[in-house]
PDB file of N, CA and C in Angstrom:
ATOM      1  N   MET A   1      14.457 -32.203  50.535  1.00  0.00           N
ATOM      2  CA  MET A   1      13.437 -31.856  49.994  1.00  0.00           C
ATOM      3  C   MET A   1      13.445 -30.714  50.100  1.00  0.00           C
ATOM      4  N   SER A   2      14.555 -29.287  48.868  1.00  0.00           N
ATOM      5  CA  SER A   2      14.442 -28.449  48.696  1.00  0.00           C
ATOM      6  C   SER A   2      12.845 -27.105  48.437  1.00  0.00           C
ATOM      7  N   LEU A   3      13.302 -25.573  49.875  1.00  0.00           N
ATOM      8  CA  LEU A   3      11.682 -24.923  50.073  1.00  0.00           C
ATOM      9  C   LEU A   3      12.195 -23.932  49.083  1.00  0.00           C
ATOM     10  N   ASP A   4      13.139 -24.123  48.081  1.00  0.00           N
ATOM     11  CA  ASP A   4      13.684 -22.522  47.986  1.00  0.00           C
ATOM     12  C   ASP A   4      13.267 -22.481  46.822  1.00  0.00           C
ATOM     13  N   PRO A   5      13.190 -20.710  46.404  1.00  0.00           N
ATOM     14  CA  PRO A   5      12.125 -20.081  44.878  1.00  0.00           C
ATOM     15  C   PRO A   5      13.654 -20.895  43.544  1.00  0.00           C
ATOM     16  N   PRO A   6      12.872 -21.391  42.793  1.00  0.00           N
ATOM     17  CA  PRO A   6      13.347 -21.684  41.944  1.00  0.00           C
ATOM     18  C   PRO A   6      14.215 -19.906  41.144  1.00  0.00           C
ATOM     19  N   SER A   7      15.345 -20.779  40.871  1.00  0.00           N
ATOM     20  CA  SER A   7      16.164 -19.920  40.346  1.00  0.00           C
ATOM     21  C   SER A   7      16.295 -20.166  38.086  1.00  0.00           C
ATOM     22  N   PRO A   8      16.793 -18.759  38.304  1.00  0.00           N
ATOM     23  CA  PRO A   8      16.639 -18.197  36.494  1.00  0.00           C
ATOM     24  C   PRO A   8      16.350 -19.396  35.556  1.00  0.00           C
ATOM     25  N   ASP A   9      17.554 -20.524  36.224  1.00  0.00           N
ATOM     26  CA  ASP A   9      17.899 -20.908  35.579  1.00  0.00           C
ATOM     27  C   ASP A   9      17.492 -22.759  34.867  1.00  0.00           C
ATOM     28  N   ASN A  10      16.441 -22.013  36.167  1.00  0.00           N
ATOM     29  CA  ASN A  10      15.538 -23.547  36.270  1.00  0.00           C
ATOM     30  C   ASN A  10      14.607 -23.713  36.777  1.00  0.00           C
ATOM     31  N   ARG A  11      13.722 -22.728  35.522  1.00  0.00           N
ATOM     32  CA  ARG A  11      12.566 -22.018  35.293  1.00  0.00           C
ATOM     33  C   ARG A  11      12.768 -22.552  33.612  1.00  0.00           C
ATOM     34  N   PRO A  12      10.950 -22.966  33.550  1.00  0.00           N
ATOM     35  CA  PRO A  12      11.224 -23.466  32.245  1.00  0.00           C
ATOM     36  C   PRO A  12      11.247 -22.930  30.771  1.00  0.00           C
ATOM     37  N   GLN A  13      12.125 -22.918  30.197  1.00  0.00           N
ATOM     38  CA  GLN A  13      11.886 -21.868  28.499  1.00  0.00           C
ATOM     39  C   GLN A  13      10.434 -22.511  28.164  1.00  0.00           C
ATOM     40  N   ALA A  14      10.274 -21.208  27.703  1.00  0.00           N
ATOM     41  CA  ALA A  14       8.984 -21.052  26.332  1.00  0.00           C
ATOM     42  C   ALA A  14       9.538 -20.556  25.796  1.00  0.00           C
ATOM     43  N   GLY A  15       8.971 -22.004  25.042  1.00  0.00           N
ATOM     44  CA  GLY A  15       8.490 -21.478  23.461  1.00  0.00           C
ATOM     45  C   GLY A  15       8.074 -20.449  22.443  1.00  0.00           C
ATOM     46  N   PRO A  16       8.467 -20.838  21.520  1.00  0.00           N
ATOM     47  CA  PRO A  16       8.477 -19.447  20.960  1.00  0.00           C
ATOM     48  C   PRO A  16       6.862 -19.121  20.620  1.00  0.00           C
ATOM     49  N   VAL A  17       6.551 -18.319  20.507  1.00  0.00           N
ATOM     50  CA  VAL A  17       5.347 -17.626  19.663  1.00  0.00           C
ATOM     51  C   VAL A  17       4.118 -18.186  18.955  1.00  0.00           C
ATOM     52  N   PHE A  18       3.498 -18.568  18.463  1.00  0.00           N
ATOM     53  CA  PHE A  18       2.560 -19.524  17.242  1.00  0.00           C
ATOM     54  C   PHE A  18       1.065 -19.036  17.438  1.00  0.00           C
ATOM     55  N   PHE A  19       1.276 -19.547  16.160  1.00  0.00           N
ATOM     56  CA  PHE A  19      -0.990 -19.069  16.180  1.00  0.00           C
ATOM     57  C   PHE A  19      -1.273 -21.075  16.736  1.00  0.00           C
ATOM     58  N   GLU A  20      -2.545 -21.500  16.979  1.00  0.00           N
ATOM     59  CA  GLU A  20      -3.675 -22.067  17.088  1.00  0.00           C
ATOM     60  C   GLU A  20      -3.661 -22.224  15.438  1.00  0.00           C
ATOM     61  N   ARG A  21      -4.067 -23.558  15.475  1.00  0.00           N
ATOM     62  CA  ARG A  21      -5.728 -23.806  14.569  1.00  0.00           C
ATOM     63  C   ARG A  21      -6.227 -23.136  14.091  1.00  0.00           C
ATOM     64  N   ARG A  22      -6.967 -22.138  15.101  1.00  0.00           N
ATOM     65  CA  ARG A  22      -7.716 -21.544  14.938  1.00  0.00           C
ATOM     66  C   ARG A  22      -8.101 -20.309  13.781  1.00  0.00           C
ATOM     67  N   GLU A  23      -6.834 -19.399  14.413  1.00  0.00           N
ATOM     68  CA  GLU A  23      -6.016 -18.299  14.271  1.00  0.00           C
ATOM     69  C   GLU A  23      -5.338 -18.493  12.729  1.00  0.00           C
ATOM     70  N   LEU A  24      -4.362 -19.612  13.225  1.00  0.00           N
ATOM     71  CA  LEU A  24      -4.194 -19.931  11.618  1.00  0.00           C
ATOM     72  C   LEU A  24      -4.976 -19.297  10.299  1.00  0.00           C
ATOM     73  N   ASP A  25      -6.077 -20.589  10.276  1.00  0.00           N
ATOM     74  CA  ASP A  25      -7.319 -20.825   9.839  1.00  0.00           C
ATOM     75  C   ASP A  25      -8.448 -19.380   9.759  1.00  0.00           C
ATOM     76  N   LEU A  26      -8.502 -19.264  10.518  1.00  0.00           N
ATOM     77  CA  LEU A  26      -8.283 -17.619   9.556  1.00  0.00           C
ATOM     78  C   LEU A  26      -7.994 -16.741   8.897  1.00  0.00           C
ATOM     79  N   ILE A  27      -6.895 -16.554   9.471  1.00  0.00           N
ATOM     80  CA  ILE A  27      -5.421 -16.151   8.973  1.00  0.00           C
ATOM     81  C   ILE A  27      -5.456 -16.403   7.425  1.00  0.00           C
ATOM     82  N   LEU A  28      -5.879 -17.617   6.494  1.00  0.00           N
ATOM     83  CA  LEU A  28      -5.478 -18.246   5.849  1.00  0.00           C
ATOM     84  C   LEU A  28      -6.942 -17.895   4.861  1.00  0.00           C
ATOM     85  N   ARG A  29      -7.945 -17.971   5.249  1.00  0.00           N
ATOM     86  CA  ARG A  29      -9.786 -17.839   5.321  1.00  0.00           C
ATOM     87  C   ARG A  29      -8.590 -16.268   3.916  1.00  0.00           C
ATOM     88  N   VAL A  30      -8.708 -15.806   4.721  1.00  0.00           N
ATOM     89  CA  VAL A  30      -8.373 -14.058   4.145  1.00  0.00           C
ATOM     90  C   VAL A  30      -7.332 -13.820   3.540  1.00  0.00           C
ATOM     91  N   TYR A  31      -6.209 -15.314   2.723  1.00  0.00           N
ATOM     92  CA  TYR A  31      -4.631 -14.739   2.533  1.00  0.00           C
ATOM     93  C   TYR A  31      -5.392 -15.797   0.982  1.00  0.00           C
ATOM     94  N   GLY A  32      -6.505 -16.963   0.362  1.00  0.00           N
ATOM     95  CA  GLY A  32      -6.531 -17.476   0.112  1.00  0.00           C
ATOM     96  C   GLY A  32      -8.065 -17.092  -0.777  1.00  0.00           C
ATOM     97  N   ARG A  33      -8.426 -15.265   0.031  1.00  0.00           N
ATOM     98  CA  ARG A  33      -9.507 -14.360  -0.802  1.00  0.00           C
ATOM     99  C   ARG A  33      -8.629 -14.040  -1.905  1.00  0.00           C
ATOM    100  N   MET A  34      -7.403 -13.440  -0.911  1.00  0.00           N
ATOM    101  CA  MET A  34      -7.294 -12.119  -1.882  1.00  0.00           C
ATOM    102  C   MET A  34      -5.866 -13.670  -2.933  1.00  0.00           C
ATOM    103  N   VAL A  35      -5.904 -13.928  -2.526  1.00  0.00           N
ATOM    104  CA  VAL A  35      -4.954 -15.069  -3.618  1.00  0.00           C
ATOM    105  C   VAL A  35      -6.117 -15.122  -4.642  1.00  0.00           C
ATOM    106  N   ALA A  36      -6.834 -15.286  -4.351  1.00  0.00           N
ATOM    107  CA  ALA A  36      -8.317 -15.793  -5.607  1.00  0.00           C
ATOM    108  C   ALA A  36      -8.567 -14.168  -6.380  1.00  0.00           C
ATOM    109  N   ALA A  37      -8.286 -12.859  -5.111  1.00  0.00           N
ATOM    110  CA  ALA A  37      -9.316 -11.734  -5.703  1.00  0.00           C
ATOM    111  C   ALA A  37      -7.681 -11.611  -7.146  1.00  0.00           C
ATOM    112  N   GLY A  38      -6.712 -11.734  -6.752  1.00  0.00           N
ATOM    113  CA  GLY A  38      -4.909 -12.163  -7.058  1.00  0.00           C
ATOM    114  C   GLY A  38      -4.075 -10.476  -6.392  1.00  0.00           C
ATOM    115  N   GLU A  39      -4.339 -10.127  -5.759  1.00  0.00           N
ATOM    116  CA  GLU A  39      -4.091  -9.485  -4.922  1.00  0.00           C
ATOM    117  C   GLU A  39      -2.659  -9.896  -3.813  1.00  0.00           C
ATOM    118  N   TRP A  40      -2.508 -11.140  -3.680  1.00  0.00           N
ATOM    119  CA  TRP A  40      -1.318 -11.756  -2.028  1.00  0.00           C
ATOM    120  C   TRP A  40      -0.918 -12.871  -3.862  1.00  0.00           C
ATOM    121  N   ARG A  41       0.098 -13.173  -3.887  1.00  0.00           N
ATOM    122  CA  ARG A  41       0.785 -14.011  -4.576  1.00  0.00           C
ATOM    123  C   ARG A  41       1.788 -15.083  -3.141  1.00  0.00           C
ATOM    124  N   ASP A  42       1.956 -14.669  -2.209  1.00  0.00           N
ATOM    125  CA  ASP A  42       3.090 -15.034  -1.129  1.00  0.00           C
ATOM    126  C   ASP A  42       3.032 -15.375   0.619  1.00  0.00           C
ATOM    127  N   TYR A  43       3.264 -15.994   1.287  1.00  0.00           N
ATOM    128  CA  TYR A  43       3.172 -15.536   2.413  1.00  0.00           C
ATOM    129  C   TYR A  43       4.442 -16.390   3.041  1.00  0.00           C
ATOM    130  N   ALA A  44       4.504 -15.477   4.873  1.00  0.00           N
ATOM    131  CA  ALA A  44       5.725 -16.364   5.472  1.00  0.00           C
ATOM    132  C   ALA A  44       5.475 -16.542   6.886  1.00  0.00           C
ATOM    133  N   MET A  45       5.278 -17.391   7.254  1.00  0.00           N
ATOM    134  CA  MET A  45       5.476 -17.468   9.672  1.00  0.00           C
ATOM    135  C   MET A  45       6.540 -17.588   9.504  1.00  0.00           C
ATOM    136  N   VAL A  46       6.354 -16.954  10.811  1.00  0.00           N
ATOM    137  CA  VAL A  46       7.474 -17.425  11.310  1.00  0.00           C
ATOM    138  C   VAL A  46       7.448 -16.142  12.873  1.00  0.00           C
ATOM    139  N   GLY A  47       7.619 -16.968  14.090  1.00  0.00           N
ATOM    140  CA  GLY A  47       7.272 -17.723  15.288  1.00  0.00           C
ATOM    141  C   GLY A  47       8.191 -17.013  16.051  1.00  0.00           C
ATOM    142  N   HIS A  48       8.514 -16.445  16.828  1.00  0.00           N
ATOM    143  CA  HIS A  48       9.590 -15.689  18.074  1.00  0.00           C
ATOM    144  C   HIS A  48       9.477 -15.920  18.743  1.00  0.00           C
ATOM    145  N   LYS A  49       9.752 -15.417  19.864  1.00  0.00           N
ATOM    146  CA  LYS A  49      10.053 -15.169  21.398  1.00  0.00           C
ATOM    147  C   LYS A  49       8.753 -15.163  21.976  1.00  0.00           C
ATOM    148  N   ASP A  50       8.952 -13.601  21.585  1.00  0.00           N
ATOM    149  CA  ASP A  50       8.009 -13.275  21.897  1.00  0.00           C
ATOM    150  C   ASP A  50       6.117 -12.665  20.510  1.00  0.00           C
ATOM    151  N   VAL A  51       6.983 -12.927  19.278  1.00  0.00           N
ATOM    152  CA  VAL A  51       5.271 -12.123  18.046  1.00  0.00           C
ATOM    153  C   VAL A  51       5.790 -13.200  17.379  1.00  0.00           C
ATOM    154  N   ALA A  52       4.466 -13.907  17.104  1.00  0.00           N
ATOM    155  CA  ALA A  52       4.775 -14.704  15.810  1.00  0.00           C
ATOM    156  C   ALA A  52       3.720 -13.246  14.644  1.00  0.00           C
ATOM    157  N   GLU A  53       4.083 -14.199  13.204  1.00  0.00           N
ATOM    158  CA  GLU A  53       4.322 -13.078  12.353  1.00  0.00           C
ATOM    159  C   GLU A  53       3.405 -13.605  11.078  1.00  0.00           C
ATOM    160  N   PHE A  54       2.576 -13.322  10.478  1.00  0.00           N
ATOM    161  CA  PHE A  54       2.589 -13.705   8.699  1.00  0.00           C
ATOM    162  C   PHE A  54       2.100 -12.866   8.011  1.00  0.00           C
ATOM    163  N   ALA A  55       3.435 -12.281   7.240  1.00  0.00           N
ATOM    164  CA  ALA A  55       3.190 -11.554   6.105  1.00  0.00           C
ATOM    165  C   ALA A  55       3.045 -12.092   5.158  1.00  0.00           C
ATOM    166  N   VAL A  56       2.107 -11.076   4.408  1.00  0.00           N
ATOM    167  CA  VAL A  56       1.655 -11.072   2.053  1.00  0.00           C
ATOM    168  C   VAL A  56       2.350 -10.380   1.898  1.00  0.00           C
ATOM    169  N   TYR A  57       2.971 -11.445   0.684  1.00  0.00           N
ATOM    170  CA  TYR A  57       3.983 -10.724  -0.525  1.00  0.00           C
ATOM    171  C   TYR A  57       2.673 -10.591  -1.498  1.00  0.00           C
ATOM    172  N   ARG A  58       3.456  -9.724  -2.612  1.00  0.00           N
ATOM    173  CA  ARG A  58       2.719  -9.204  -3.798  1.00  0.00           C
ATOM    174  C   ARG A  58       3.332 -10.047  -4.899  1.00  0.00           C
ATOM    175  N   ARG A  59       4.652 -10.208  -4.894  1.00  0.00           N
ATOM    176  CA  ARG A  59       5.590 -11.586  -5.013  1.00  0.00           C
ATOM    177  C   ARG A  59       6.182 -11.657  -4.892  1.00  0.00           C
ATOM    178  N   SER A  60       7.260 -12.623  -3.945  1.00  0.00           N
ATOM    179  CA  SER A  60       8.014 -13.330  -3.396  1.00  0.00           C
ATOM    180  C   SER A  60       9.389 -12.940  -3.221  1.00  0.00           C
ATOM    181  N   GLY A  61       9.894 -11.643  -4.328  1.00  0.00           N
ATOM    182  CA  GLY A  61      10.803 -11.055  -3.629  1.00  0.00           C
ATOM    183  C   GLY A  61      10.714 -10.015  -3.128  1.00  0.00           C
ATOM    184  N   ASP A  62       9.652  -9.475  -3.096  1.00  0.00           N
ATOM    185  CA  ASP A  62       9.225  -7.829  -2.759  1.00  0.00           C
ATOM    186  C   ASP A  62       9.093  -7.720  -1.152  1.00  0.00           C
ATOM    187  N   ALA A  63       9.315  -6.233  -0.572  1.00  0.00           N
ATOM    188  CA  ALA A  63       9.519  -6.226   0.871  1.00  0.00           C
ATOM    189  C   ALA A  63       7.221  -6.933   1.430  1.00  0.00           C
ATOM    190  N   PRO A  64       6.810  -7.058   3.097  1.00  0.00           N
ATOM    191  CA  PRO A  64       5.728  -8.216   2.784  1.00  0.00           C
ATOM    192  C   PRO A  64       5.485  -6.811   2.770  1.00  0.00           C
ATOM    193  N   LEU A  65       3.482  -6.455   2.232  1.00  0.00           N
ATOM    194  CA  LEU A  65       2.270  -5.599   2.085  1.00  0.00           C
ATOM    195  C   LEU A  65       2.009  -5.653   3.023  1.00  0.00           C
ATOM    196  N   TYR A  66       1.531  -6.312   3.882  1.00  0.00           N
ATOM    197  CA  TYR A  66       1.429  -6.653   5.477  1.00  0.00           C
ATOM    198  C   TYR A  66       1.171  -7.882   6.590  1.00  0.00           C
ATOM    199  N   ARG A  67       1.381  -6.902   7.781  1.00  0.00           N
ATOM    200  CA  ARG A  67       1.848  -8.100   8.400  1.00  0.00           C
ATOM    201  C   ARG A  67       0.770  -8.532   9.496  1.00  0.00           C
ATOM    202  N   ILE A  68       0.362  -9.639   9.772  1.00  0.00           N
ATOM    203  CA  ILE A  68      -0.649 -10.287  10.845  1.00  0.00           C
ATOM    204  C   ILE A  68      -0.059 -10.437  12.305  1.00  0.00           C
ATOM    205  N   GLU A  69       0.309  -9.886  12.686  1.00  0.00           N
ATOM    206  CA  GLU A  69       1.305  -9.970  14.347  1.00  0.00           C
ATOM    207  C   GLU A  69       0.933 -10.181  15.286  1.00  0.00           C
ATOM    208  N   LYS A  70       0.682 -11.322  15.891  1.00  0.00           N
ATOM    209  CA  LYS A  70       0.720 -11.889  17.314  1.00  0.00           C
ATOM    210  C   LYS A  70       0.950 -12.416  18.325  1.00  0.00           C
ATOM    211  N   ARG A  71       0.732 -11.269  19.185  1.00  0.00           N
ATOM    212  CA  ARG A  71       2.417 -10.689  20.648  1.00  0.00           C
ATOM    213  C   ARG A  71       1.433 -10.827  22.082  1.00  0.00           C
ATOM    214  N   PRO A  72       1.330 -11.625  22.637  1.00  0.00           N
ATOM    215  CA  PRO A  72       0.075 -12.402  23.378  1.00  0.00           C
ATOM    216  C   PRO A  72       0.069 -11.725  24.720  1.00  0.00           C
ATOM    217  N   ALA A  73       1.480 -10.708  24.789  1.00  0.00           N
ATOM    218  CA  ALA A  73       2.822  -9.579  25.648  1.00  0.00           C
ATOM    219  C   ALA A  73       0.925  -8.430  26.068  1.00  0.00           C
ATOM    220  N   LEU A  74       1.159  -8.536  24.860  1.00  0.00           N
ATOM    221  CA  LEU A  74       0.119  -7.471  24.917  1.00  0.00           C
ATOM    222  C   LEU A  74      -1.366  -7.082  25.176  1.00  0.00           C
ATOM    223  N   GLN A  75      -2.902  -8.644  24.749  1.00  0.00           N
ATOM    224  CA  GLN A  75      -2.945  -8.978  24.781  1.00  0.00           C
ATOM    225  C   GLN A  75      -3.857  -8.529  26.132  1.00  0.00           C
ATOM    226  N   THR A  76      -3.693  -7.586  27.180  1.00  0.00           N
ATOM    227  CA  THR A  76      -4.484  -7.148  28.277  1.00  0.00           C
ATOM    228  C   THR A  76      -4.603  -5.863  28.033  1.00  0.00           C
ATOM    229  N   ARG A  77      -3.819  -5.897  27.542  1.00  0.00           N
ATOM    230  CA  ARG A  77      -3.775  -3.749  26.680  1.00  0.00           C
ATOM    231  C   ARG A  77      -4.092  -3.424  26.049  1.00  0.00           C
ATOM    232  N   GLN A  78      -3.924  -3.116  24.962  1.00  0.00           N
ATOM    233  CA  GLN A  78      -4.061  -2.381  23.265  1.00  0.00           C
ATOM    234  C   GLN A  78      -4.993  -3.615  22.502  1.00  0.00           C
ATOM    235  N   GLY A  79      -3.947  -4.593  22.894  1.00  0.00           N
ATOM    236  CA  GLY A  79      -4.983  -6.310  22.344  1.00  0.00           C
ATOM    237  C   GLY A  79      -3.333  -6.557  21.809  1.00  0.00           C
ATOM    238  N   GLN A  80      -3.619  -8.288  22.061  1.00  0.00           N
ATOM    239  CA  GLN A  80      -2.561  -8.977  21.239  1.00  0.00           C
ATOM    240  C   GLN A  80      -2.420  -9.046  18.572  1.00  0.00           C
ATOM    241  N   TRP A  81      -3.904  -8.598  19.212  1.00  0.00           N
ATOM    242  CA  TRP A  81      -3.255  -8.529  17.203  1.00  0.00           C
ATOM    243  C   TRP A  81      -3.148  -7.443  16.977  1.00  0.00           C
ATOM    244  N   ALA A  82      -2.284  -7.502  15.366  1.00  0.00           N
ATOM    245  CA  ALA A  82      -1.931  -6.181  14.516  1.00  0.00           C
ATOM    246  C   ALA A  82      -2.343  -6.630  13.216  1.00  0.00           C
ATOM    247  N   VAL A  83      -2.842  -5.603  12.469  1.00  0.00           N
ATOM    248  CA  VAL A  83      -2.135  -5.692  11.307  1.00  0.00           C
ATOM    249  C   VAL A  83      -1.666  -4.265  10.781  1.00  0.00           C
ATOM    250  N   ILE A  84       0.267  -5.196  10.055  1.00  0.00           N
ATOM    251  CA  ILE A  84       0.950  -3.911   9.879  1.00  0.00           C
ATOM    252  C   ILE A  84       0.891  -3.576   8.007  1.00  0.00           C
ATOM    253  N   GLY A  85       0.988  -2.633   7.781  1.00  0.00           N
ATOM    254  CA  GLY A  85       0.532  -2.527   6.483  1.00  0.00           C
ATOM    255  C   GLY A  85       2.109  -2.062   5.892  1.00  0.00           C
ATOM    256  N   GLU A  86       2.002  -1.969   4.859  1.00  0.00           N
ATOM    257  CA  GLU A  86       3.302  -1.612   4.279  1.00  0.00           C
ATOM    258  C   GLU A  86       4.266  -0.530   5.231  1.00  0.00           C
ATOM    259  N   GLY A  87       5.438   0.021   5.295  1.00  0.00           N
ATOM    260  CA  GLY A  87       6.714   0.638   6.194  1.00  0.00           C
ATOM    261  C   GLY A  87       6.436   1.269   7.359  1.00  0.00           C
ATOM    262  N   GLY A  88       5.514  -0.183   7.796  1.00  0.00           N
ATOM    263  CA  GLY A  88       5.524  -0.236   9.189  1.00  0.00           C
ATOM    264  C   GLY A  88       3.729   0.509  10.263  1.00  0.00           C
ATOM    265  N   VAL A  89       3.061   0.843   8.922  1.00  0.00           N
ATOM    266  CA  VAL A  89       1.653   1.780  10.002  1.00  0.00           C
ATOM    267  C   VAL A  89       1.517   0.939  10.170  1.00  0.00           C
ATOM    268  N   VAL A  90       0.580   0.631  11.557  1.00  0.00           N
ATOM    269  CA  VAL A  90      -0.649  -0.272  12.295  1.00  0.00           C
ATOM    270  C   VAL A  90      -1.713   0.551  11.475  1.00  0.00           C
ATOM    271  N   LEU A  91      -2.532  -0.886  11.018  1.00  0.00           N
ATOM    272  CA  LEU A  91      -3.580  -0.901   9.891  1.00  0.00           C
ATOM    273  C   LEU A  91      -5.352  -0.651  11.096  1.00  0.00           C
ATOM    274  N   LYS A  92      -5.089  -1.311  12.236  1.00  0.00           N
ATOM    275  CA  LYS A  92      -5.904  -2.038  12.607  1.00  0.00           C
ATOM    276  C   LYS A  92      -4.891  -2.809  14.507  1.00  0.00           C
ATOM    277  N   ARG A  93      -5.756  -1.979  15.651  1.00  0.00           N
ATOM    278  CA  ARG A  93      -5.186  -3.535  16.671  1.00  0.00           C
ATOM    279  C   ARG A  93      -6.506  -3.550  17.197  1.00  0.00           C
ATOM    280  N   GLY A  94      -6.435  -5.493  17.746  1.00  0.00           N
ATOM    281  CA  GLY A  94      -7.098  -4.668  18.570  1.00  0.00           C
ATOM    282  C   GLY A  94      -7.101  -6.917  19.517  1.00  0.00           C
ATOM    283  N   ARG A  95      -8.217  -7.682  20.374  1.00  0.00           N
ATOM    284  CA  ARG A  95      -8.167  -9.185  20.933  1.00  0.00           C
ATOM    285  C   ARG A  95      -8.277  -9.881  20.396  1.00  0.00           C
ATOM    286  N   GLU A  96      -9.392  -9.399  19.889  1.00  0.00           N
ATOM    287  CA  GLU A  96      -9.444 -10.713  19.244  1.00  0.00           C
ATOM    288  C   GLU A  96      -9.518 -10.405  17.350  1.00  0.00           C
ATOM    289  N   LEU A  97      -9.254 -11.337  17.063  1.00  0.00           N
ATOM    290  CA  LEU A  97      -8.414 -11.845  15.491  1.00  0.00           C
ATOM    291  C   LEU A  97      -9.611 -11.479  14.962  1.00  0.00           C
ATOM    292  N   PRO A  98     -10.904 -12.400  14.345  1.00  0.00           N
ATOM    293  CA  PRO A  98     -11.870 -12.471  13.633  1.00  0.00           C
ATOM    294  C   PRO A  98     -11.893  -9.829  13.600  1.00  0.00           C
ATOM    295  N   GLN A  99     -12.030 -10.141  14.538  1.00  0.00           N
ATOM    296  CA  GLN A  99     -11.712  -8.076  14.504  1.00  0.00           C
ATOM    297  C   GLN A  99     -11.546  -7.807  13.333  1.00  0.00           C
ATOM    298  N   VAL A 100      -9.858  -7.167  14.179  1.00  0.00           N
ATOM    299  CA  VAL A 100      -8.385  -7.111  13.979  1.00  0.00           C
ATOM    300  C   VAL A 100      -9.070  -7.504  12.195  1.00  0.00           C
ATOM    301  N   LEU A 101      -9.228  -8.581  11.468  1.00  0.00           N
ATOM    302  CA  LEU A 101      -8.375  -9.066  10.209  1.00  0.00           C
ATOM    303  C   LEU A 101      -9.575  -8.090   8.880  1.00  0.00           C
ATOM    304  N   ARG A 102     -10.804  -7.528  10.055  1.00  0.00           N
ATOM    305  CA  ARG A 102     -12.485  -7.331   8.779  1.00  0.00           C
ATOM    306  C   ARG A 102     -11.596  -5.653   8.353  1.00  0.00           C
ATOM    307  N   VAL A 103     -10.045  -5.388   8.620  1.00  0.00           N
ATOM    308  CA  VAL A 103      -9.058  -4.349   8.057  1.00  0.00           C
ATOM    309  C   VAL A 103      -9.393  -4.878   6.718  1.00  0.00           C
ATOM    310  N   PHE A 104      -9.341  -5.603   5.807  1.00  0.00           N
ATOM    311  CA  PHE A 104      -9.158  -6.040   4.842  1.00  0.00           C
ATOM    312  C   PHE A 104     -10.926  -6.581   3.633  1.00  0.00           C
ATOM    313  N   ASP A 105     -11.349  -6.133   5.049  1.00  0.00           N
ATOM    314  CA  ASP A 105     -12.890  -6.330   4.715  1.00  0.00           C
ATOM    315  C   ASP A 105     -13.517  -5.335   4.223  1.00  0.00           C
ATOM    316  N   SER A 106     -12.741  -3.835   4.540  1.00  0.00           N
ATOM    317  CA  SER A 106     -13.167  -3.139   4.463  1.00  0.00           C
ATOM    318  C   SER A 106     -12.666  -2.002   3.463  1.00  0.00           C
ATOM    319  N   ARG A 107     -11.548  -2.426   3.121  1.00  0.00           N
ATOM    320  CA  ARG A 107     -10.433  -1.894   1.523  1.00  0.00           C
ATOM    321  C   ARG A 107     -10.807  -2.474   0.478  1.00  0.00           C
ATOM    322  N   LYS A 108     -10.294  -0.998  -0.241  1.00  0.00           N
ATOM    323  CA  LYS A 108     -11.359  -2.035  -2.018  1.00  0.00           C
ATOM    324  C   LYS A 108      -9.166  -1.880  -2.291  1.00  0.00           C
ATOM    325  N   PHE A 109      -8.567  -2.996  -2.458  1.00  0.00           N
ATOM    326  CA  PHE A 109      -7.040  -3.639  -2.977  1.00  0.00           C
ATOM    327  C   PHE A 109      -6.872  -3.377  -4.383  1.00  0.00           C
ATOM    328  N   GLN A 110      -6.630  -1.559  -5.031  1.00  0.00           N
ATOM    329  CA  GLN A 110      -5.914  -2.022  -5.636  1.00  0.00           C
ATOM    330  C   GLN A 110      -5.069  -0.998  -6.377  1.00  0.00           C
ATOM    331  N   VAL A 111      -3.680  -1.844  -7.751  1.00  0.00           N
ATOM    332  CA  VAL A 111      -2.595  -1.487  -7.284  1.00  0.00           C
ATOM    333  C   VAL A 111      -3.241   0.065  -8.433  1.00  0.00           C
ATOM    334  N   VAL A 112      -1.909   1.151  -7.917  1.00  0.00           N
ATOM    335  CA  VAL A 112      -1.860   2.764  -8.368  1.00  0.00           C
ATOM    336  C   VAL A 112      -0.478   3.163  -8.953  1.00  0.00           C
ATOM    337  N   GLU A 113      -0.744   3.829  -9.967  1.00  0.00           N
ATOM    338  CA  GLU A 113       1.125   3.739 -10.869  1.00  0.00           C
ATOM    339  C   GLU A 113       0.859   5.325 -11.202  1.00  0.00           C
TER     340      GLU A 113
END
């Protein structure tokens, strides 16, 4: 039996970050409400090594209107949740998903031409 500390090669590999079922339920509720209002039409989800992302689109060929990101590494600092708008502007950041998703309640989504 070896008492040597585990080498970096022997450590279990962490899987990609992704949304838990309850988190995804909250996000999809907001998404469904915005689809019913005619504001959003498509979405994409991706899990990376350090971030999970839910992106919403006005049309499937466009750049994302908003991205909802989960970064567990930031949980103890500014919060693991963020809503990011077009151009990478952070609209809301926090530790609790329901509080961060309220950013969509306070905004009037109107197309300005």
